[in-house]
Coordinates of C-alpha atoms in Angstrom, one line a residue:
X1 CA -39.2 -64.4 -86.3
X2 CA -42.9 -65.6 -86.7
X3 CA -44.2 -66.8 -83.1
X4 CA -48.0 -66.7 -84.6
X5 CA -47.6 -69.6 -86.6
X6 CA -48.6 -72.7 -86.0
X7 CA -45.6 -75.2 -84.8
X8 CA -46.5 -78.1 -87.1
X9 CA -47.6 -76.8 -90.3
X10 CA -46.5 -73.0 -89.8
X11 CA -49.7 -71.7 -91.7
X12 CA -50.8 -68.4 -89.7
X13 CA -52.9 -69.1 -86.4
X14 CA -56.4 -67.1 -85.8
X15 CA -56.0 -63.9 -84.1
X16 CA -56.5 -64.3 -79.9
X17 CA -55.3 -65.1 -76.7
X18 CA -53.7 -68.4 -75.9
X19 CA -52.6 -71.2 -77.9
X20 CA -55.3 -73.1 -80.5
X21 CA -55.3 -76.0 -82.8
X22 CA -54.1 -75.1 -85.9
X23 CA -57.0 -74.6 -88.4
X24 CA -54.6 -75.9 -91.3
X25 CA -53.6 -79.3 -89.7
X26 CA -55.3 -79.3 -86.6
X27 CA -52.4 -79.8 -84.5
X28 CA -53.1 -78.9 -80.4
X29 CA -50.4 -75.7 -80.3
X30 CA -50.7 -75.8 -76.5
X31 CA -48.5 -78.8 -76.3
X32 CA -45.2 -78.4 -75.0
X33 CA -41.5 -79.5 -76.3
X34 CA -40.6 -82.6 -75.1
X35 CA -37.7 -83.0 -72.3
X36 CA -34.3 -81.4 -73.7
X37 CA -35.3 -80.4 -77.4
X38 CA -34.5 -77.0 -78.6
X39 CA -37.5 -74.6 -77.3
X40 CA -39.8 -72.9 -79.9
X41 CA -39.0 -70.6 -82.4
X42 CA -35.5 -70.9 -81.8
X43 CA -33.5 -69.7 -85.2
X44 CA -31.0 -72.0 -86.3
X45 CA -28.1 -71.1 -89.2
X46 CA -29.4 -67.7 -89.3
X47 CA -33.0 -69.4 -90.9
X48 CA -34.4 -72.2 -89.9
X49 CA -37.7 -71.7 -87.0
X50 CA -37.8 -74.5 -84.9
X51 CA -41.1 -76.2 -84.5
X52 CA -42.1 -78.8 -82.8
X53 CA -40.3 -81.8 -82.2
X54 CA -41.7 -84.7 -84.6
X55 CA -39.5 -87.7 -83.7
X56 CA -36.4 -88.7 -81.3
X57 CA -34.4 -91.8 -80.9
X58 CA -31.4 -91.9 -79.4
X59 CA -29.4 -89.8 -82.2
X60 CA -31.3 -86.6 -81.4
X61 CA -34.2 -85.2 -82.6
X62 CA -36.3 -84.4 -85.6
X63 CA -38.2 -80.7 -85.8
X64 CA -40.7 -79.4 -88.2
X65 CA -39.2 -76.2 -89.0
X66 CA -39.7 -72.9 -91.5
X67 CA -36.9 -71.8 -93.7
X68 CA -37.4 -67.9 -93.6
X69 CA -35.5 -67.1 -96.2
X70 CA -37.9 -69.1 -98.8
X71 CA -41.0 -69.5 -96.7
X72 CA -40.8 -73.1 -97.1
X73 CA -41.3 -76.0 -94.3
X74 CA -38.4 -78.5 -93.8
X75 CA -37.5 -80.9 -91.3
X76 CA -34.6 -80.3 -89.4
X77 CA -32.4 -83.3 -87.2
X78 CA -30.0 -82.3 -84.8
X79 CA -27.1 -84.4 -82.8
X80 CA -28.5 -85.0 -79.8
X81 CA -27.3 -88.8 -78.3
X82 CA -29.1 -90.2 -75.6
X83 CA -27.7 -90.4 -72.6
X84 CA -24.6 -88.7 -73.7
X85 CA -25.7 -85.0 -73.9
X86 CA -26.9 -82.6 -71.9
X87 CA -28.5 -79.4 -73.0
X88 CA -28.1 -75.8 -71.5
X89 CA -30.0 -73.1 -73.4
X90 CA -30.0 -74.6 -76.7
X91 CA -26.2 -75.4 -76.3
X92 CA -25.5 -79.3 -76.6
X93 CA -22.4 -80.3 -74.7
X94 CA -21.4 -84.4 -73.7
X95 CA -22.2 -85.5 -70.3
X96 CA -19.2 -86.4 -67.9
X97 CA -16.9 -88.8 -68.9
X98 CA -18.5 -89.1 -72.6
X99 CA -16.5 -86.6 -74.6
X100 CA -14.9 -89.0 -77.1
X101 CA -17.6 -90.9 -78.0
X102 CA -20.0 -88.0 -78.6
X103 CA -17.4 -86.6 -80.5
X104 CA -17.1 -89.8 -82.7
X105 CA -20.7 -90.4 -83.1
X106 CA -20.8 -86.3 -84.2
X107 CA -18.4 -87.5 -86.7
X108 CA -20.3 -90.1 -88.3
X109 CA -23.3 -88.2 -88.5
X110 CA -21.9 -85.6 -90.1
X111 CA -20.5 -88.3 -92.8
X112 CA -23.9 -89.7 -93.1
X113 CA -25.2 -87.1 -93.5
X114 CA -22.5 -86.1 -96.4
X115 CA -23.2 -89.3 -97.9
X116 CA -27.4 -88.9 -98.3
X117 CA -26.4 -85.8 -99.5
X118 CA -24.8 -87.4 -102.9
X119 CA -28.0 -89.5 -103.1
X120 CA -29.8 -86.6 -104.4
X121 CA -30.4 -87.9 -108.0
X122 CA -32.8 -90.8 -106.1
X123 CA -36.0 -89.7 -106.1
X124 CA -36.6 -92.1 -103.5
X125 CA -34.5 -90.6 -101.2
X126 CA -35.5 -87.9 -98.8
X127 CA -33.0 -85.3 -100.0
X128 CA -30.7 -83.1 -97.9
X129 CA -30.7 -79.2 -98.2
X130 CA -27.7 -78.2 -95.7
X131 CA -25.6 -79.7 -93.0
X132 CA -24.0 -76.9 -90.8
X133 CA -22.8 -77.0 -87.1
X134 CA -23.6 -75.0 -84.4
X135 CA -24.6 -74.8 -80.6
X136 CA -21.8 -77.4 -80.0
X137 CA -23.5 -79.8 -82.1
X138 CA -24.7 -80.5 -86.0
X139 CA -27.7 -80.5 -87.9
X140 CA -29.2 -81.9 -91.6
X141 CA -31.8 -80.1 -93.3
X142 CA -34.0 -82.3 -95.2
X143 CA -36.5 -81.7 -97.7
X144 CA -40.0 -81.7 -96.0
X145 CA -42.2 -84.0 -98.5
X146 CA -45.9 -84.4 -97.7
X147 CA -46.6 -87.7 -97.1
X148 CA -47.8 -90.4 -94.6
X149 CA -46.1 -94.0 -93.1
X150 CA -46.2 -96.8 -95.2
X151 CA -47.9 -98.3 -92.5
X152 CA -51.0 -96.6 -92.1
X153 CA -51.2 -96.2 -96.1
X154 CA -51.4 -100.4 -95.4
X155 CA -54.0 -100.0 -92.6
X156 CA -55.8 -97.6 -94.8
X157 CA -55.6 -100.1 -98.1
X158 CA -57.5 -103.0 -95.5
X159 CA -54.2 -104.6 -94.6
X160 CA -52.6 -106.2 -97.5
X161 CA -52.1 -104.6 -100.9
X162 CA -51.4 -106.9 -104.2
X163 CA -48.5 -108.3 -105.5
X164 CA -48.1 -105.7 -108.7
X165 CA -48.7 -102.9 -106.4
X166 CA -46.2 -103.9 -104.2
X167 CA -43.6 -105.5 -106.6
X168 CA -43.9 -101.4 -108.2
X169 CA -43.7 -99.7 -105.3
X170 CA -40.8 -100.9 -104.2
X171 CA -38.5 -101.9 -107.4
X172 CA -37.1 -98.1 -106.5
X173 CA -36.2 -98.5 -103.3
X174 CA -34.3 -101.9 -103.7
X175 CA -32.5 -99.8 -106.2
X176 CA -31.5 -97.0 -103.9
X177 CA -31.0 -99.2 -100.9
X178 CA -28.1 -101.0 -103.2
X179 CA -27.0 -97.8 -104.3
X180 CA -26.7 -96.3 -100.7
X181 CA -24.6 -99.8 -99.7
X182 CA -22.8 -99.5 -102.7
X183 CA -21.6 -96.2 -101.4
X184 CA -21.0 -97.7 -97.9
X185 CA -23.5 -96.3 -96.1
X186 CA -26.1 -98.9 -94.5
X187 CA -29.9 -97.5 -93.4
X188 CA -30.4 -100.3 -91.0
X189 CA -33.9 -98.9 -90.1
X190 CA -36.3 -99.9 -93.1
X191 CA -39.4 -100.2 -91.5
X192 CA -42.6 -99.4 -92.7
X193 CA -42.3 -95.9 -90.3
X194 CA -39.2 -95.1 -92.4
X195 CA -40.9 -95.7 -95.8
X196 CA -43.6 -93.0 -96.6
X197 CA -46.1 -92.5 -99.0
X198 CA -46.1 -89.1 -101.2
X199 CA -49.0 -87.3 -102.7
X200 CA -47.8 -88.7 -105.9
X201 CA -48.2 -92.3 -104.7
X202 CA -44.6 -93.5 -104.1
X203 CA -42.4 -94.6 -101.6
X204 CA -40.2 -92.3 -99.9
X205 CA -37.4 -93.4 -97.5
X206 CA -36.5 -91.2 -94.6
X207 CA -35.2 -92.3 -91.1
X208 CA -31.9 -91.9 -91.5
X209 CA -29.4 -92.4 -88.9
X210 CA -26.0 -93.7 -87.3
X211 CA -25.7 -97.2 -87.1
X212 CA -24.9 -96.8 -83.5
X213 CA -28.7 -95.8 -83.1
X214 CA -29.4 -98.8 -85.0
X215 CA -27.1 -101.5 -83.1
X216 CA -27.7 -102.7 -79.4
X217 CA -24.7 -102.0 -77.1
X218 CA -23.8 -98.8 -78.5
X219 CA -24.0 -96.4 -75.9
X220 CA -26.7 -94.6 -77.3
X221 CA -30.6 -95.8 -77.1
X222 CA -31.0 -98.5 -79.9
X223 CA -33.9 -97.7 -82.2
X224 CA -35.0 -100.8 -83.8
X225 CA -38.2 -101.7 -85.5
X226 CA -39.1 -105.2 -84.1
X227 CA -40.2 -107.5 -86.8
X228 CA -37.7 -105.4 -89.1
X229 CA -34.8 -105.7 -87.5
X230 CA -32.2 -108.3 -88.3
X231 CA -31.2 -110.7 -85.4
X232 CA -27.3 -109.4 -85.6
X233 CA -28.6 -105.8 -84.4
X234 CA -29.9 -107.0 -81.6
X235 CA -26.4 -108.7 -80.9
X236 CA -23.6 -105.9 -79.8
X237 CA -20.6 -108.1 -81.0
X238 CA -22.6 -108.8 -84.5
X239 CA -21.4 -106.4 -87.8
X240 CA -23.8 -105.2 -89.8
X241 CA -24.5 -104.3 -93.4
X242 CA -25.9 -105.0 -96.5
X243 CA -27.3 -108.3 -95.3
X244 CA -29.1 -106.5 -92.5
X245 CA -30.7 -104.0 -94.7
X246 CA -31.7 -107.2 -97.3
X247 CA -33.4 -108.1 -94.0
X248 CA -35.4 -105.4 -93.5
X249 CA -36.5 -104.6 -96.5
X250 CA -37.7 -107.8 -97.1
X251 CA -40.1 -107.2 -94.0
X252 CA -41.7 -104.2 -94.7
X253 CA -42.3 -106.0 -98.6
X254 CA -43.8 -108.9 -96.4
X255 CA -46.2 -106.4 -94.3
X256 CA -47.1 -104.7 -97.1
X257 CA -48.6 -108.6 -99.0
X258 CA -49.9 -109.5 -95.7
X259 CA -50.6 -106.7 -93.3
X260 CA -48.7 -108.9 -90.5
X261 CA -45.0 -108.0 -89.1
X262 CA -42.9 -111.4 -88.7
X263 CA -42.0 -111.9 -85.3
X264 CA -39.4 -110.0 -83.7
X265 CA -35.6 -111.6 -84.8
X266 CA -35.1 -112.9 -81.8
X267 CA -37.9 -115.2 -81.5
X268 CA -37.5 -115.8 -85.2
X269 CA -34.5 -118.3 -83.8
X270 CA -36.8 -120.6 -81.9
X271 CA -39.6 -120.4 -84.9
X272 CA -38.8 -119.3 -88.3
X273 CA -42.4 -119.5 -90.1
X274 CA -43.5 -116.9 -91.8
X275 CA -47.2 -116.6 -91.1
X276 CA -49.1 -115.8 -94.6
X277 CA -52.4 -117.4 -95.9
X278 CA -53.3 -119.2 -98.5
X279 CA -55.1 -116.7 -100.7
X280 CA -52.2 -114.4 -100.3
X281 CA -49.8 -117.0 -100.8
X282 CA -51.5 -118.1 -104.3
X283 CA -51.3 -114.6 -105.6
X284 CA -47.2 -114.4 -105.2
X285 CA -44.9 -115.3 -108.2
X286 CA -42.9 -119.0 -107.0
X287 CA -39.5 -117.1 -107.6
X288 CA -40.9 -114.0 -105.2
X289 CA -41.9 -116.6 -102.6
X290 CA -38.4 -118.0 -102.6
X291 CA -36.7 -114.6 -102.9
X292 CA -38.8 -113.1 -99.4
X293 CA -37.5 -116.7 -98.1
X294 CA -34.4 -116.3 -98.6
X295 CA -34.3 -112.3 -97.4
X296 CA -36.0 -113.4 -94.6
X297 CA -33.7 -116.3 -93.5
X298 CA -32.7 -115.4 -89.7
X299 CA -28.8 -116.1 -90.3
X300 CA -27.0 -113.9 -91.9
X301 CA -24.9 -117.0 -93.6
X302 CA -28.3 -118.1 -95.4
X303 CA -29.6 -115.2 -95.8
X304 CA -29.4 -113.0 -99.5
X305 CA -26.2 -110.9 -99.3
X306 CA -26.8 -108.2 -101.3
X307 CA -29.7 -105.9 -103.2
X308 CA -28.4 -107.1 -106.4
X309 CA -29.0 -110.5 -106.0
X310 CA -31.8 -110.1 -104.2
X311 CA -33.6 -108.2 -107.1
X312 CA -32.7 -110.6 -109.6
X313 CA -34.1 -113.3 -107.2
X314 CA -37.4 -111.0 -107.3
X315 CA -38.2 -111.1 -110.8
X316 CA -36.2 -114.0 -112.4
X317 CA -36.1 -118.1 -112.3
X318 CA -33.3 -119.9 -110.2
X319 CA -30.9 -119.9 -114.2
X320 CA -31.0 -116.9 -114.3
X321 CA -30.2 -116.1 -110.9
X322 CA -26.7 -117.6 -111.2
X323 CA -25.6 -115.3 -114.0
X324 CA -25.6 -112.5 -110.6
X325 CA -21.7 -111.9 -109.9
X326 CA -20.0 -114.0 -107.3
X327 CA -19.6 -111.9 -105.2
X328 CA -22.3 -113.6 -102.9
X329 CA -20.9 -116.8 -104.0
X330 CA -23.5 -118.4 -106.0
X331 CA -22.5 -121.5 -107.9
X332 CA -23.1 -121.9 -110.8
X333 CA -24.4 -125.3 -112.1
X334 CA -23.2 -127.1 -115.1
X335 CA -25.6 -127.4 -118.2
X336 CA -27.6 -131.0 -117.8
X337 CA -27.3 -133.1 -121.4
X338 CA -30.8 -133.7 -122.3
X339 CA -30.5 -134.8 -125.6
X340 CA -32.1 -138.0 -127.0
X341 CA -30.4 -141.2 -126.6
X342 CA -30.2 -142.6 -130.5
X343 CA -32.6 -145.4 -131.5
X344 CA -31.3 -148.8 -130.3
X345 CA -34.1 -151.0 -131.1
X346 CA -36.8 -149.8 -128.9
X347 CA -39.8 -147.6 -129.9
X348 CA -39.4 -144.1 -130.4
X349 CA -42.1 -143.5 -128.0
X350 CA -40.0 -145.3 -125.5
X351 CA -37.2 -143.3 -126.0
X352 CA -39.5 -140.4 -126.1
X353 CA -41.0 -140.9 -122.8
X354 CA -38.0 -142.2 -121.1
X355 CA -36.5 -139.1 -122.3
X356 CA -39.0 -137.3 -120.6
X357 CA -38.4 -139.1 -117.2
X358 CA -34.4 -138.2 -117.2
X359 CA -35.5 -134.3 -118.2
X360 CA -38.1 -134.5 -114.8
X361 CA -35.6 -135.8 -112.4
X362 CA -32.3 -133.8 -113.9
X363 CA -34.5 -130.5 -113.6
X364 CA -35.2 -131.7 -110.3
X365 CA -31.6 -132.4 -109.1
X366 CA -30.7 -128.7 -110.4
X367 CA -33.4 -127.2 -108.9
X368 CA -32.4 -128.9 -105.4
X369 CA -28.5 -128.2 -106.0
X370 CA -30.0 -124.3 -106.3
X371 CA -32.5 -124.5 -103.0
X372 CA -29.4 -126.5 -101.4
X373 CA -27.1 -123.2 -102.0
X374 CA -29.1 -120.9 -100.2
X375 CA -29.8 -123.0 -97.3
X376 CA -33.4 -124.7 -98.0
X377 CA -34.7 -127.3 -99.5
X378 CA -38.7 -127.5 -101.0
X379 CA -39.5 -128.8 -98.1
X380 CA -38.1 -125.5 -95.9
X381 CA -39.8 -123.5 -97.9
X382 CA -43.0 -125.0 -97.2
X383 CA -42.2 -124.9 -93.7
X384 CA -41.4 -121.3 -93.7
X385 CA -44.5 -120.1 -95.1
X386 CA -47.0 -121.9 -92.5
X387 CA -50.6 -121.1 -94.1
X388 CA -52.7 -119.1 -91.4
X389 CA -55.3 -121.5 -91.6
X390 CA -53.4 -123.5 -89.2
X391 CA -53.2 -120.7 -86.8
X392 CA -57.0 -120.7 -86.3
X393 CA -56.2 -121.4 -82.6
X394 CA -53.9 -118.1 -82.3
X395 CA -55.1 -114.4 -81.5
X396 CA -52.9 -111.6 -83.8
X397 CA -52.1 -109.3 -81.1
X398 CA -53.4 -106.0 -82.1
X399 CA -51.5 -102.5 -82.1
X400 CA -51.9 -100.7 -79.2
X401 CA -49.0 -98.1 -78.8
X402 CA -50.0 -94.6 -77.9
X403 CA -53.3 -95.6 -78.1
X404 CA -55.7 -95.3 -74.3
X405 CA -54.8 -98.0 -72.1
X406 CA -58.5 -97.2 -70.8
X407 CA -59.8 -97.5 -74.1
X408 CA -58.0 -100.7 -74.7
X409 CA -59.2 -102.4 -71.4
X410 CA -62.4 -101.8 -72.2
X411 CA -62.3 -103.5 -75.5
X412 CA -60.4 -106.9 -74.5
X413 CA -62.0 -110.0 -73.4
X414 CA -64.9 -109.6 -76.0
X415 CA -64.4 -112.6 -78.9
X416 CA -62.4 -109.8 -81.5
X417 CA -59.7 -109.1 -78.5
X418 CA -60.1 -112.2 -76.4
X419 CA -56.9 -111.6 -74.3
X420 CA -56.5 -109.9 -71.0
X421 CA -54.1 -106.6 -70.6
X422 CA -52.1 -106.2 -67.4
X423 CA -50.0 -103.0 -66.8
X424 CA -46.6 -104.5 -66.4
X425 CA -45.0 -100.9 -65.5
X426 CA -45.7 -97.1 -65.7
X427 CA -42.9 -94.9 -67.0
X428 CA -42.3 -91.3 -67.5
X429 CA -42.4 -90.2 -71.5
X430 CA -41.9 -87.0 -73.2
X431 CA -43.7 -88.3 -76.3
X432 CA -46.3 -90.6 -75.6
X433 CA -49.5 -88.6 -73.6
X434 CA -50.4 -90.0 -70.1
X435 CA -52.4 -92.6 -70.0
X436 CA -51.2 -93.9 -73.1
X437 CA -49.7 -97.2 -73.7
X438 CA -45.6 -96.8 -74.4
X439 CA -44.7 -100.6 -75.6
X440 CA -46.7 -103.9 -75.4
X441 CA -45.1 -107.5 -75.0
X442 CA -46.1 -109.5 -77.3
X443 CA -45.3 -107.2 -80.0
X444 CA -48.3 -106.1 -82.9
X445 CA -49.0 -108.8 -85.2
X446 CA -47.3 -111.5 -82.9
X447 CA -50.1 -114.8 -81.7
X448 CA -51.2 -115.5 -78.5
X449 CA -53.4 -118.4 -77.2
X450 CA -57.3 -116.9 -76.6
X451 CA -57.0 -116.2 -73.6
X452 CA -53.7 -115.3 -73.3
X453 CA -52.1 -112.1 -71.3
X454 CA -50.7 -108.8 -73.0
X455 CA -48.2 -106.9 -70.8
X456 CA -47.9 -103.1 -71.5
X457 CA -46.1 -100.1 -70.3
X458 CA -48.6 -97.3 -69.9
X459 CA -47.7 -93.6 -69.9
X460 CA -47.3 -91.3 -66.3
X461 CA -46.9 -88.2 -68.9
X462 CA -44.0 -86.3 -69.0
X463 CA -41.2 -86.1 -66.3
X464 CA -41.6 -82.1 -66.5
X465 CA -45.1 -80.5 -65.9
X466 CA -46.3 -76.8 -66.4
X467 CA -47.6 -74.7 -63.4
X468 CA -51.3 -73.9 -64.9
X469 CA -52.8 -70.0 -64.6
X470 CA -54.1 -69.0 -61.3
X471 CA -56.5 -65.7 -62.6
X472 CA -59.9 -66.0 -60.9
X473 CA -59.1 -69.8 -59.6
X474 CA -59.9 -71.0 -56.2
X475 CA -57.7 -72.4 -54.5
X476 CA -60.2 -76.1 -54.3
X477 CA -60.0 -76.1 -58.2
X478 CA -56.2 -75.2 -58.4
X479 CA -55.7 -77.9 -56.0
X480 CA -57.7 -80.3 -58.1
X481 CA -55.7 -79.2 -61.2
X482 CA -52.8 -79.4 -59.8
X483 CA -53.2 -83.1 -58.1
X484 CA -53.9 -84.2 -61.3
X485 CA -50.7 -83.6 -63.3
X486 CA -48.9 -85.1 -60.8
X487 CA -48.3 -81.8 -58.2
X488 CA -48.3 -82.0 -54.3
X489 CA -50.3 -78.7 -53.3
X490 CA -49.7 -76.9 -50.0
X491 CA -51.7 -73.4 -48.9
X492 CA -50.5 -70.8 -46.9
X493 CA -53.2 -68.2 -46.3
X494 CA -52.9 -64.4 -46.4
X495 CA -55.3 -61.5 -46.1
X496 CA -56.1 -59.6 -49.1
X497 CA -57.9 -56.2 -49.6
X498 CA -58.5 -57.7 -53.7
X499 CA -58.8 -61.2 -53.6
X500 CA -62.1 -62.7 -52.3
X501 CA -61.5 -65.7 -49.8
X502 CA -60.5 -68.5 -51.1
X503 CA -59.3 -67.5 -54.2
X504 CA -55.6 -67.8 -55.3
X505 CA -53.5 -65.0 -55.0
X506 CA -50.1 -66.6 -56.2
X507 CA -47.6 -69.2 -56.2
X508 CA -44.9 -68.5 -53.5
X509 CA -42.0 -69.7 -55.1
X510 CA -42.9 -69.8 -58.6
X511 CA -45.1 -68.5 -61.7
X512 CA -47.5 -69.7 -63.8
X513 CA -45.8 -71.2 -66.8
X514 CA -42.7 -72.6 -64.7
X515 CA -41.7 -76.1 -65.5
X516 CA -41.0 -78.4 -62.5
X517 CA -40.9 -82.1 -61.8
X518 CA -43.8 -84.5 -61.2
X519 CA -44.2 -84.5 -57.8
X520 CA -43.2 -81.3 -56.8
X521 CA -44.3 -79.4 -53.9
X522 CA -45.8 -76.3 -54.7
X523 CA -47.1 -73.7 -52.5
X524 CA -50.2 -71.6 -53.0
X525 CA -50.7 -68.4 -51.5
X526 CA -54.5 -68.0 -50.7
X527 CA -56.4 -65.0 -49.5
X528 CA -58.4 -65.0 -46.2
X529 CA -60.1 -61.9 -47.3
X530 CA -59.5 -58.6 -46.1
X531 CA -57.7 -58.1 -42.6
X532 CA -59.6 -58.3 -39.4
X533 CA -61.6 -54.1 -39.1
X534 CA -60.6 -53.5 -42.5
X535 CA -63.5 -54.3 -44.2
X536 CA -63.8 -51.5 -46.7
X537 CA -67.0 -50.2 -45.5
X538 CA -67.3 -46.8 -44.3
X539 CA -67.9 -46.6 -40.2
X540 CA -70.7 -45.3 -38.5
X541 CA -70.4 -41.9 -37.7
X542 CA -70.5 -41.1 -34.4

């Protein structure tokens, strides 16, 4: 087992005492796990280190991990539903009274997993290495691909990227995504956090999971990207499927045009514009407008039903559309007779131009059948795609998860951030730092009035805090320290021959290192000096 690596990147860490940032990818090595993960360098299947934990929702966890049989990184997910397991060692076991439907959530991750598994010829598709249980629960390997999120790839590119980037980038994944369906297996979770950029420059989709972790009223924590997610996975009674992936999707080809997520679903149903300016908007293909309008459509009746249809209606005029198979019951319209009335007695330029007049409106009435089928008319479509101009009035509310709430407050009422922030709540996380925001309400890329009020829910760090070293410390600096992650300090005093006054000898019930709750009392042992006559000098002689 390698325990001098670093737990990110696993390249070898500098010779020395402690814990460093890693040289290779400057990750801070003195971080802890987060609350219930699998502790370091555990060995999984005989080969697989555990690193540190990169993600959790509330399937289980994500580790960067080092296969030792091939030297190679790979990231490793483990079955761990929240709140129906409990952990003791690294053992997984279901809480009290939740047996059956750990055990059939275990089940369908091992089948989804199974099922990305045969997806292997998609080079789109993070691939799988190995599915294997153990320690009462199951894990999938995955190939570990360098890349970054397609949404700081966007930040980076100046928010916004072009129409024939975009319309590139993606044609793979809306292949893959109806291959996947096709095979029964919905991602529910396209998001541009889910969607990564490779080395090579193109997309990758990862963030796989149950659709239970992707569907409110589960059981399990629901993990759903707001902007992304369709309205009928916010709704426990809803079914989900193809139609919900068209949906998101379509988002995250949205963000990418515009830098902007749509609203969240939900408040899609009160207002279903579709914020985009006019530049952008003059750039798109009419057919692609109308394709993102329809993917977009908040109902699952009027929304685009499948990935076939929806990549015809990406690249292709309304005709040509109907040849898609009716299996998302598209009619088909009957051919319009244009042909030339014969020469009764008027001028052939009459005929000619009258001709003309019947071709306009006929083309017209098919084009409104078509619009009619999918639920909009011109005139929807206009609505739906409100220019930004008109929301000169608005503020886009910027992104401020795990970023300082300090930082933040600092920042807001100036004219860029002309909103005020108000802590609405503090909350106890294992993966955002203290201090850091956890959510914000309105979402990122919603609009406020100027003026308007962001509510956030600001870090308290995590639940579990580490008892820092006590070599050389006095007890008024200990005491600081330990006030400050969240500790309750009490001294009890005690001569010492060794430890000068003041100065810590130990903790009475505990050891440095020891993980306890915030707010724990913990008792310091501190010297008084030596005893009263024994000073250590030599006495007078007599």
């Amino acid at each position: 087992m390698d325990s001098k690596l670093c737990r990110n990147c696993f390249a070898a860490l500098p010779e020395g005492p402690g814990n460093i940032p890693c040289p290779s990818c400057g990750w801070d090595n003195s971080k802890s796990q987060p609350r219930d993960a699998l502790p370091f360098d555990t060995v999984l299947a005989g080969r697989y280190q555990v690193g540190r934990a990169k993600a959790r929702n509330g399937e289980g966890f994500t580790y960067a991990a080092l296969d030792l049989t091939n030297r190679k990184t790979v990231e490793v997910r483990e079955f761990f539903p929240t709140p129906l397991a409990a952990r003791e060692g690294v053992m997984v076991e279901p809480v009290s009274g939740q047996a059956s439907l750990f055990g059939q959530y275990l089940d369908d991750f091992i089948e989804l997993s199974k099922g990305i598994s045969r997806l292997r010829e998609a080079s789109v598709v993070q691939s799988v290495l190995e599915i294997f249980q153990e320690n009462g629960t199951a894990y999938t390997v995955y190939e570990d691909v360098p890349s970054m999120s397609l949404r700081r790839f966007v930040e980076q590119s100046g928010g916004g990227l072009g129409w024939n980037q975009v319309n590139t980038l993606f044609q793979p994944v809306l292949s893959a995504l109806g291959l996947m369906n096709s095979l029964g297996l919905c991602h529910l979770g396209v998001s541009p956090e889910t969607l990564r950029i490779t080395r090579e420059g193109r997309l990758l989709m990862t963030g796989f999971s149950i659709q239970a972790a992707r569907h409110g009223g589960s059981g399990i924590e629901p993990d759903l990207y707001p902007g992304c997610a369709a309205v009928e996975q916010y709704d426990p009674k809803a079914v989900c499927g193809e139609v919900t992936d068209v949906y998101g999707f379509t988002a995250t080809l949205l963000y990418c045009l515009t830098g902007q997520m749509p609203l969240a679903a939900p408040k899609r149903l009160q207002d279903q514009r579709l914020m985009i300016s006019r530049e952008v908007l003059k750039t798109l293909p009419p057919f692609a407008v109308t394709a993102i309008a329809n993917g977009m459509q908040v109902k699952q009746s009027l929304r685009t039903g499948s990935f076939q249809r929806f990549k015809t209606e990406l690249s292709s005029a309304p005709a040509i559309v109907n040849q898609v198979d009716e299996t998302d019951a598209i009619r088909r319209l009957p051919p319009v007779e244009l042909d030339l009335p014969k020469n009764r007695g008027l001028p052939p330029v009459v005929w000619l131009l009258g001709s003309c007049v019947i071709t306009l409106v006929a083309l017209l009435i098919v084009a409104s059948l078509w619009l009619g089928e999918q639920g909009m008319s011109f005139a929807d479509i206009k609505k739906i795609f409100q220019d930004s101009s008109s929301a000169a009035q608005t503020l886009e509310v910027p992104q401020m998860v795990n970023e300082s709430y300090e930082e933040w407050e600092q920042q807001v009422g100036q004219d860029t951030y002309d909103f005020t922030l108000k802590i609405s709540t503090r909350e106890f996380s294992d993966t955002v730092e203290e201090g850091n925001i956890i959510s914000q309400d309105p979402f990122p890329g919603e609009t406020i009035a100027p003026g308007g009020t962001v509510l956030v829910t600001v870090s308290k760090g995590s639940a579990t805090r580490t008892l820092p070293g006590i070599d050389g410390i006095s007890f008024a600096d200990l005491q600081t320290a330990l006030t400050e992650d969240g500790f309750s300090p009490v001294k009890v005093e005690e001569a010492s021959d060794d430890i000068e006054a003041g100065y810590v000898i130990r903790y009475q019930d505990n050891a440095p290192g020891d993980a306890l709750e915030y707010g724990s009392t913990v008792t310091v042992v501190v010297s008084t000096g030596p005893q009263s006559g024994e000073t250590g000098e030599t006495p007078p002689a007599e």
